[in-house]
PDB file of C-alpha atoms in Angstrom:
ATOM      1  CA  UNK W   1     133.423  52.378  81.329  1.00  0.00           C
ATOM      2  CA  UNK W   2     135.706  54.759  82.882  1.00  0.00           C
ATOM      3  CA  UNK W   3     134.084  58.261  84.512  1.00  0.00           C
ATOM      4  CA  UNK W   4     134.543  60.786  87.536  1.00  0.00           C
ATOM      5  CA  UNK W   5     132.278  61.877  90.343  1.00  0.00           C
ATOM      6  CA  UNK W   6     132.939  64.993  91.404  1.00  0.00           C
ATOM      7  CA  UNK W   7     130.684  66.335  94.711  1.00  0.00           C
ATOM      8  CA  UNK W   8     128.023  69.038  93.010  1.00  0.00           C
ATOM      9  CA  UNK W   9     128.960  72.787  93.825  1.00  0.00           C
ATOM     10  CA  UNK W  10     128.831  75.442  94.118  1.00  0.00           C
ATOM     11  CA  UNK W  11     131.265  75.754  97.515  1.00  0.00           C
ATOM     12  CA  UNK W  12     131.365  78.784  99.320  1.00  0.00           C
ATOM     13  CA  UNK W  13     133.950  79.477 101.995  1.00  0.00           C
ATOM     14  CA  UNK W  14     135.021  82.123 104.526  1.00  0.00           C
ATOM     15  CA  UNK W  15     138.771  83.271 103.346  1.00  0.00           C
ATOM     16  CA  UNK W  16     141.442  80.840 105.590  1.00  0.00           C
ATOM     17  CA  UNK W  17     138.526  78.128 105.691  1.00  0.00           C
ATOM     18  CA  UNK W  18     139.475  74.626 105.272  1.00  0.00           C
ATOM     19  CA  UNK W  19     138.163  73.159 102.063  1.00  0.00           C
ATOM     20  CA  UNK W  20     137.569  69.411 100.112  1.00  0.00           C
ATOM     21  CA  UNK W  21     136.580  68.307  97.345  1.00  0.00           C
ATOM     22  CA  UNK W  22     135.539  65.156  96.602  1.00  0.00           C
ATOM     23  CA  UNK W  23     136.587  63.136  93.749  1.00  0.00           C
ATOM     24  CA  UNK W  24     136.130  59.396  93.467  1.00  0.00           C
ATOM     25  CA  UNK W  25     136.644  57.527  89.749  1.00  0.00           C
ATOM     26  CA  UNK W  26     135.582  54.086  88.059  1.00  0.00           C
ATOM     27  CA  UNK W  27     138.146  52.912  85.725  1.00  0.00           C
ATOM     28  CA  UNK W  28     140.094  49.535  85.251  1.00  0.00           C
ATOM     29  CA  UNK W  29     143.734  49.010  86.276  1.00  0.00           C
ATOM     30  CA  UNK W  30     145.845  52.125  86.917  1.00  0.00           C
ATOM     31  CA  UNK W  31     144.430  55.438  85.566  1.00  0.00           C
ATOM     32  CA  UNK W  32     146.917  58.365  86.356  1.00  0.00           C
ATOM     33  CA  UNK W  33     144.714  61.081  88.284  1.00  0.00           C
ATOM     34  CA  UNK W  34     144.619  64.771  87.730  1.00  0.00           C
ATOM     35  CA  UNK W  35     142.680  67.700  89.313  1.00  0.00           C
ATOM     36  CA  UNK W  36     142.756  70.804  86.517  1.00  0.00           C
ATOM     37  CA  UNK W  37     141.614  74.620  87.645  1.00  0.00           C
ATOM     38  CA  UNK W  38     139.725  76.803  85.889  1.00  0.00           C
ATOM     39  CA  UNK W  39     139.986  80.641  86.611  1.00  0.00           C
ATOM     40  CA  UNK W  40     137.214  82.991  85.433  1.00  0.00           C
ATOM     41  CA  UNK W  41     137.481  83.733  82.153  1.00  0.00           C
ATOM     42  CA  UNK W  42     140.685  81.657  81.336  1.00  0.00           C
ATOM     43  CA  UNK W  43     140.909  78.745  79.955  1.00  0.00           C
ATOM     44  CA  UNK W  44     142.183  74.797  82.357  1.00  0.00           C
ATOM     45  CA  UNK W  45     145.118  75.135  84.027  1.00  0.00           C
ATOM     46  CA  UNK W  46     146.957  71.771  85.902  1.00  0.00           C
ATOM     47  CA  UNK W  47     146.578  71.856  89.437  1.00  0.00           C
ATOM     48  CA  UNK W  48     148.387  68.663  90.662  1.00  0.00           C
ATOM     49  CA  UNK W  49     148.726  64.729  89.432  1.00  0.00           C
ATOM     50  CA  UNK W  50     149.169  61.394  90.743  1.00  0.00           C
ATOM     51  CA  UNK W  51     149.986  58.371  88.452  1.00  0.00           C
ATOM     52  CA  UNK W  52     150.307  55.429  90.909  1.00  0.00           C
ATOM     53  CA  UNK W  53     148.750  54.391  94.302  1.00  0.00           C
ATOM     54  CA  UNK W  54     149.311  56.393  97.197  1.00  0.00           C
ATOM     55  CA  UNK W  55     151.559  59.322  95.535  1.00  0.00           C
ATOM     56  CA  UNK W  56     150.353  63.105  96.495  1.00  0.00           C
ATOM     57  CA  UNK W  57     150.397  65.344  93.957  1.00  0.00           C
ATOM     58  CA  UNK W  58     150.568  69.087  95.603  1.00  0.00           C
ATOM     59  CA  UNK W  59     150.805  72.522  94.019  1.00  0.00           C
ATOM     60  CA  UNK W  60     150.103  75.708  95.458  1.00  0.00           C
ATOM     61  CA  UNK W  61     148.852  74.491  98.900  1.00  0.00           C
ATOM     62  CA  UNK W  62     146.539  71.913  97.095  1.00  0.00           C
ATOM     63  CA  UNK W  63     146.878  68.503  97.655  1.00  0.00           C
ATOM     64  CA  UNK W  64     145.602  65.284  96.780  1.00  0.00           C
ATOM     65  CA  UNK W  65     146.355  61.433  97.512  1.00  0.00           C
ATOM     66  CA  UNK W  66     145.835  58.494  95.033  1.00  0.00           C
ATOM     67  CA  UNK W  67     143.688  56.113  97.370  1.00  0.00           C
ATOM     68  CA  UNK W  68     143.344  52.858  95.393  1.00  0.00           C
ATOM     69  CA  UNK W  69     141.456  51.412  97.757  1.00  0.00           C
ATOM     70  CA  UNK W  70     138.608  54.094  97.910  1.00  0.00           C
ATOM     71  CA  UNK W  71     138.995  54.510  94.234  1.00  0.00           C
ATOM     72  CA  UNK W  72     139.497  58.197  95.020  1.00  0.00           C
ATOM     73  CA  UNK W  73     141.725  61.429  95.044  1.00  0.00           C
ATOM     74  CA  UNK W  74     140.140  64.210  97.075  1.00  0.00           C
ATOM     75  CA  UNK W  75     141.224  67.859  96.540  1.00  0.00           C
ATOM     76  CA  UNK W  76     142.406  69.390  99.867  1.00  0.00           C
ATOM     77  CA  UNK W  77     143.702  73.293 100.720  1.00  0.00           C
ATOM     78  CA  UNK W  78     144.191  74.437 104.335  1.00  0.00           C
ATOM     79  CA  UNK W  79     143.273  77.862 104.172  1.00  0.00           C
ATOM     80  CA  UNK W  80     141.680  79.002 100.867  1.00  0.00           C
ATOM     81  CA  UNK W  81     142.334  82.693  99.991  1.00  0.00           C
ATOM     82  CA  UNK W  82     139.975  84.565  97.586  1.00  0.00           C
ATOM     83  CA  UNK W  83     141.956  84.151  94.449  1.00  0.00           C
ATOM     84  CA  UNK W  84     141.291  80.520  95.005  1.00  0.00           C
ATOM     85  CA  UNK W  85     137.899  81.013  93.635  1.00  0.00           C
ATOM     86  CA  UNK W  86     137.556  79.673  90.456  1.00  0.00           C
ATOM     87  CA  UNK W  87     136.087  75.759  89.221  1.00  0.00           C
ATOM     88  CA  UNK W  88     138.030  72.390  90.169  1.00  0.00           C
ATOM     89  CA  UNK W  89     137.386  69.458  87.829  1.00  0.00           C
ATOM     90  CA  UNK W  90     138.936  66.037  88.705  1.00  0.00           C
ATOM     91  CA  UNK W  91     140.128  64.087  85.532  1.00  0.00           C
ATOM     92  CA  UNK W  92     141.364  60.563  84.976  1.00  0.00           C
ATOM     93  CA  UNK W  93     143.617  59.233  82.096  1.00  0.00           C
ATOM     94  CA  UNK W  94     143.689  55.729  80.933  1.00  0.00           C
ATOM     95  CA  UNK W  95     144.950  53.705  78.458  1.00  0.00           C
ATOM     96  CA  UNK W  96     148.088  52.750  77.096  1.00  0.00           C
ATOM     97  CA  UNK W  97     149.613  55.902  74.611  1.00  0.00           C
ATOM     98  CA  UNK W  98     146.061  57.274  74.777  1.00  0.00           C
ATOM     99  CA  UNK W  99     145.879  59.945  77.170  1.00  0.00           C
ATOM    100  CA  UNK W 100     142.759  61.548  76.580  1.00  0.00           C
ATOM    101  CA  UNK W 101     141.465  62.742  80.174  1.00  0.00           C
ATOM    102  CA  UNK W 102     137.517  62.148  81.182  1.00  0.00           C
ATOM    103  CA  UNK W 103     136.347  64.748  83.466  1.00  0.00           C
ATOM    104  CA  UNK W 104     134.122  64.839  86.069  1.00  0.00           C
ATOM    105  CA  UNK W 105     131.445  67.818  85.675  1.00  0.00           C
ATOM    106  CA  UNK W 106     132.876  70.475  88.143  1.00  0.00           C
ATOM    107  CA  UNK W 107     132.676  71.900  90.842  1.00  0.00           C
ATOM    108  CA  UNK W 108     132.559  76.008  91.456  1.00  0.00           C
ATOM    109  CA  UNK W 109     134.675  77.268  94.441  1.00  0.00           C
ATOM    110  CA  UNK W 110     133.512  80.609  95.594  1.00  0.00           C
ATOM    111  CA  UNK W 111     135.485  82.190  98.471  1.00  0.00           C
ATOM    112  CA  UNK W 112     134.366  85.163 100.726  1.00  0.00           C
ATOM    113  CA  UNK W 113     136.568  87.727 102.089  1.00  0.00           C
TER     114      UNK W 113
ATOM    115  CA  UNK T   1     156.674  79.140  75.806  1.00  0.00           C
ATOM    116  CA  UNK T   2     154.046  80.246  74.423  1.00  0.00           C
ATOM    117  CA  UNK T   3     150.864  78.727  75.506  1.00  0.00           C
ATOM    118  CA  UNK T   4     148.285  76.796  73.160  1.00  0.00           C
ATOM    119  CA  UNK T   5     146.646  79.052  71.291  1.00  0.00           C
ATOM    120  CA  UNK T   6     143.156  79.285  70.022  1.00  0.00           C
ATOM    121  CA  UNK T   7     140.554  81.482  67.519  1.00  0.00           C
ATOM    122  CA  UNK T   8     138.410  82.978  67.411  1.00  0.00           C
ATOM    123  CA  UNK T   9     137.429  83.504  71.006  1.00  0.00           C
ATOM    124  CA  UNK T  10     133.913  83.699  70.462  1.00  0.00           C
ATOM    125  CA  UNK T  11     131.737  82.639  67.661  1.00  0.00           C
ATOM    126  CA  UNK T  12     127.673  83.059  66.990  1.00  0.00           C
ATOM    127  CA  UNK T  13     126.000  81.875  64.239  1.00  0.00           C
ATOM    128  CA  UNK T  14     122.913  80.271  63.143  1.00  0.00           C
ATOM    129  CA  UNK T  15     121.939  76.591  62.804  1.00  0.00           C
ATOM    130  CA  UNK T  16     122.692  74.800  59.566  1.00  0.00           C
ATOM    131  CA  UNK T  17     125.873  76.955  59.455  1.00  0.00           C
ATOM    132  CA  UNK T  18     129.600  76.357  59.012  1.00  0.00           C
ATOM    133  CA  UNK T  19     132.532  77.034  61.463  1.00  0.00           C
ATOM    134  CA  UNK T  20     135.785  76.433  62.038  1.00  0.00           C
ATOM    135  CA  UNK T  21     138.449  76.713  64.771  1.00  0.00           C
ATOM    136  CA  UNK T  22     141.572  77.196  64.963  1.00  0.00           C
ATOM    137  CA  UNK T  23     144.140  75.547  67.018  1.00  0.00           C
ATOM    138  CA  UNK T  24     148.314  76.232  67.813  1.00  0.00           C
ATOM    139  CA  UNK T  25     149.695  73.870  69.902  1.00  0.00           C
ATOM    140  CA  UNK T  26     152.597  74.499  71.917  1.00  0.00           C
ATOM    141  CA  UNK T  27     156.089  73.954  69.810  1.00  0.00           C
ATOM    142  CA  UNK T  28     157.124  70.546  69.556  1.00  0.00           C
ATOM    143  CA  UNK T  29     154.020  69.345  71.613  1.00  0.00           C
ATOM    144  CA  UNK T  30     153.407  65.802  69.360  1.00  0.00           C
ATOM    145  CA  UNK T  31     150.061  64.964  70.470  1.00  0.00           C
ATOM    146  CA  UNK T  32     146.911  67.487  69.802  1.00  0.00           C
ATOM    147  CA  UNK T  33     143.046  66.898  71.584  1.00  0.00           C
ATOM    148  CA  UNK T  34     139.912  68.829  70.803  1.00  0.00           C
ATOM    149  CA  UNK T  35     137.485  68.829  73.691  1.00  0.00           C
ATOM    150  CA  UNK T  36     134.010  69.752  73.628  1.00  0.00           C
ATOM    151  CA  UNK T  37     132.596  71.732  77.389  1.00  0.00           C
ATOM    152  CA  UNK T  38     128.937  72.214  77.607  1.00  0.00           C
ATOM    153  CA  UNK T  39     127.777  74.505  79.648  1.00  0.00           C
ATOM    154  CA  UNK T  40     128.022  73.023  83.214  1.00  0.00           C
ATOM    155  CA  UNK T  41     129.633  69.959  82.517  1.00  0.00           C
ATOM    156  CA  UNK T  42     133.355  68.301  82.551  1.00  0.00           C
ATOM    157  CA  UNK T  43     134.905  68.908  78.833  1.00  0.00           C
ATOM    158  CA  UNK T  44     134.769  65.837  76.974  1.00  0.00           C
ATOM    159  CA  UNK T  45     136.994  64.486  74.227  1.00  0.00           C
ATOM    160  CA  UNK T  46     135.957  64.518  70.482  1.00  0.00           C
ATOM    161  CA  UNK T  47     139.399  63.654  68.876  1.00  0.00           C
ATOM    162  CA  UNK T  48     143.022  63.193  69.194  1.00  0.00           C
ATOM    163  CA  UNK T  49     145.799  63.673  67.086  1.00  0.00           C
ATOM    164  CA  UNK T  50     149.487  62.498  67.189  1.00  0.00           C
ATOM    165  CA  UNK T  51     151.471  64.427  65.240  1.00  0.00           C
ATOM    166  CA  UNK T  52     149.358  64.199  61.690  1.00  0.00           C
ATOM    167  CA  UNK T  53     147.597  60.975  62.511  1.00  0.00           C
ATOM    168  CA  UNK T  54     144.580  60.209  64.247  1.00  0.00           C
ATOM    169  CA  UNK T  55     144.479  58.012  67.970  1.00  0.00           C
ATOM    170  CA  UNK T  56     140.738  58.438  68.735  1.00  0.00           C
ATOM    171  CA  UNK T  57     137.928  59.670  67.238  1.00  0.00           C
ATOM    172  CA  UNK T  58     135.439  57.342  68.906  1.00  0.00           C
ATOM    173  CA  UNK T  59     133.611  59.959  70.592  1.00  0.00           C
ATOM    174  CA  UNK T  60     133.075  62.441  67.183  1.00  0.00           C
ATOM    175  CA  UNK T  61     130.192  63.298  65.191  1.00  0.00           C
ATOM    176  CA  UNK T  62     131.468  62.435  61.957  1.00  0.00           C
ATOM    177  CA  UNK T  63     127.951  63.567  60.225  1.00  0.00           C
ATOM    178  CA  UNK T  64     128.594  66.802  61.045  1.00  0.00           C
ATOM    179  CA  UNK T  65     132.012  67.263  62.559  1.00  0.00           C
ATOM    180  CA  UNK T  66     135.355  67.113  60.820  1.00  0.00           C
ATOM    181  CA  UNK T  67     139.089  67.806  62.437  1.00  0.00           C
ATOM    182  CA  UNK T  68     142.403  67.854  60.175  1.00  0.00           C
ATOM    183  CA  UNK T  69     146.164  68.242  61.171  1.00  0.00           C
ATOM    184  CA  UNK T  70     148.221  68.765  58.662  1.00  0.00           C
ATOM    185  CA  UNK T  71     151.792  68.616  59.004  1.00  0.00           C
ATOM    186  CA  UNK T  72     151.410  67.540  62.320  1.00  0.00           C
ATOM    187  CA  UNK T  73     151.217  71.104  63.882  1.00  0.00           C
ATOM    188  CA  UNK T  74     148.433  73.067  63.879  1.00  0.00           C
ATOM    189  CA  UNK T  75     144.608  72.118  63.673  1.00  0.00           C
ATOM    190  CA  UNK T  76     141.419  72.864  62.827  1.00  0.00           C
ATOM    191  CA  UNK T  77     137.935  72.044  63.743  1.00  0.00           C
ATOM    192  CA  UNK T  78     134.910  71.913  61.762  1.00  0.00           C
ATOM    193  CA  UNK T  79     131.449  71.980  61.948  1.00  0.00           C
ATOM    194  CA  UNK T  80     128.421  71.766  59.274  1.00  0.00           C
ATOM    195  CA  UNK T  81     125.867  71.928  59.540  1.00  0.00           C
ATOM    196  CA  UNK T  82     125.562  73.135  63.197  1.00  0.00           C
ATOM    197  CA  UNK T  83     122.665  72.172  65.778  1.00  0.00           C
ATOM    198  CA  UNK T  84     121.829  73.755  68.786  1.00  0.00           C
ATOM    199  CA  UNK T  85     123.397  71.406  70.606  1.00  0.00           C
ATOM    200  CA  UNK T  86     126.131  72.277  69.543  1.00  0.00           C
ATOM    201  CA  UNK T  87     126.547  75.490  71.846  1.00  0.00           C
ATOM    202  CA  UNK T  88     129.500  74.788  73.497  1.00  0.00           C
ATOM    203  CA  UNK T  89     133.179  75.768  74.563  1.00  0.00           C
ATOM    204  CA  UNK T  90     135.499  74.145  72.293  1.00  0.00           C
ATOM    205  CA  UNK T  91     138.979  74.036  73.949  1.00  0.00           C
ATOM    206  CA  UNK T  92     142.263  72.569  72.198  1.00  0.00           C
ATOM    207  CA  UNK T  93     144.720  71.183  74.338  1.00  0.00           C
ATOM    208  CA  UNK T  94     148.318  70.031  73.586  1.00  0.00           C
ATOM    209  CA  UNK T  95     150.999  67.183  75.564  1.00  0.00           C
ATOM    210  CA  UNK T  96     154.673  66.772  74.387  1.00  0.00           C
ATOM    211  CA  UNK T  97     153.694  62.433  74.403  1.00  0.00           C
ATOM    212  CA  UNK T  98     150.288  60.984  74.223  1.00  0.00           C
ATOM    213  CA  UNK T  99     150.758  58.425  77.405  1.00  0.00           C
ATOM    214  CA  UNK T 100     148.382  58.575  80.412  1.00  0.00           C
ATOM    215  CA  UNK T 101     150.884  59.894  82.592  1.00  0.00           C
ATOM    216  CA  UNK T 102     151.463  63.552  80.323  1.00  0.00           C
ATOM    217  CA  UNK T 103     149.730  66.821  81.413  1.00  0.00           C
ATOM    218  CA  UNK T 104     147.896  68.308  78.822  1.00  0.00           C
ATOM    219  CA  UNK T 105     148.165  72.330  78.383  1.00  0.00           C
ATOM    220  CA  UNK T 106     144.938  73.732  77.571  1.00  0.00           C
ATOM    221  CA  UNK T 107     144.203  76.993  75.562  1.00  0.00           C
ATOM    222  CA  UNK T 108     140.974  79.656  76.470  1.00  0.00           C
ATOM    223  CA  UNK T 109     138.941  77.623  74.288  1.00  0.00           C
ATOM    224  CA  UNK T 110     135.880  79.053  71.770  1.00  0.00           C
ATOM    225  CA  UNK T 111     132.935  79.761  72.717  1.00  0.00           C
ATOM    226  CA  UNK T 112     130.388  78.864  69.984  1.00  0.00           C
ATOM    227  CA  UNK T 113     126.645  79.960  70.568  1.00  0.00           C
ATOM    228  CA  UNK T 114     124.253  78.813  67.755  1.00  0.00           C
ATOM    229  CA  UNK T 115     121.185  80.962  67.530  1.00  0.00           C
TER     230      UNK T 115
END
């Protein structure tokens, strides 16, 4: 079946560090590919998306390629600031006019000043 | 626009109890989800509506678990009775179309702890 693997947090940076996140995904054909944010105490938020092979999706300084080959679609940032902390989840959507999203399980950003 | 919106914000109660959550999508957002988010984990889907009519329900425990939308705008989301396992964020989340390519708008969820 279809699912996300997401590397296991939590991530702790130095404010202006560089930072990934791993994502890769098992699904047939052509999932679109999302990453979602989710600040403390507030509910997901969509980061950035990428429905077809080799489109970025950026937002915010984030970015992240659809690599069909790799099967994945790694969260990047060049220099994370503080108010970056918050948890990442990578999320695929499959299926026709069903497009219910399966989430990988997280992963908790925590950036120092 | 208004964002999805969700009560109440935080429920306890005790197993073998009832409750039920409420859900607003945004205005003239067709399709409706109900996620479940254990602590620690990716939320996962339990049903989805377009407009009054369910697409998926696969992943629902119908035993114990029961979701209407009526009129094909807001929604609720019931349990009884409710296990432990249970304990969980339960976030509604809305998309003006149902296809794989839509972003879904998520509200702050409920946070249900059963004692």
């Amino acid at each position: 079946g279809n699912s996300v693997t997401q590397m296991e947090g939590p991530v702790t940076l130095s404010e202006e560090a560089f930072l990934t996140i791993n994502c890769t995904y098992t699904a047939t054909g052509y999932p679109s590919l999302f990453w979602y944010v989710q600040y403390p105490g507030e509910g997901l938020q969509l980061l950035l998306k990428a429905t077809k092979a080799d489109d970025k999706g950026s937002n915010k300084g984030f970015e992240a390629t659809y690599r069909k080959e790799t099967t994945s679609f790694h969260l990047e940032k060049g220099s994370v600031q503080v108010s970056d902390s918050a948890v990442y989840f990578c999320a695929l959507s499959h299926g026709g006019s069903q497009g219910n999203l399966i989430f990988g399980k997280g992963t908790k950003l925590s950036v120092k000043p | 626009e208004a964002g999805v919106a969700q009560s109440p914000r935080y429920k306890i109660i005790e197993k073998r109890q009832s409750v039920a959550f409420w859900c607003n999508p945004i205005s003239g957002h067709a399709t409706l989800y109900w996620y479940q988010q254990i602590l620690g984990q990716g939320p996962k889907l339990l049903i989805q509506f377009q407009n009054n009519g369910v697409v998926d329900d696969s992943q629902l425990p119908k035993d114990r678990f029961s979701a209407e939308r009526l009129k094909g705008v807001d929604s609720t989301l019931k349990i009884q009775p409710a296990k432990l396992e249970d304990s969980a964020v339960y976030l509604c989340a809305s998309s003006p179309r149902g296809d794989r390519g839509a972003p879904q708008h998520f509200g702050d969820g409920t946070r249900l702890s059963i004692l």
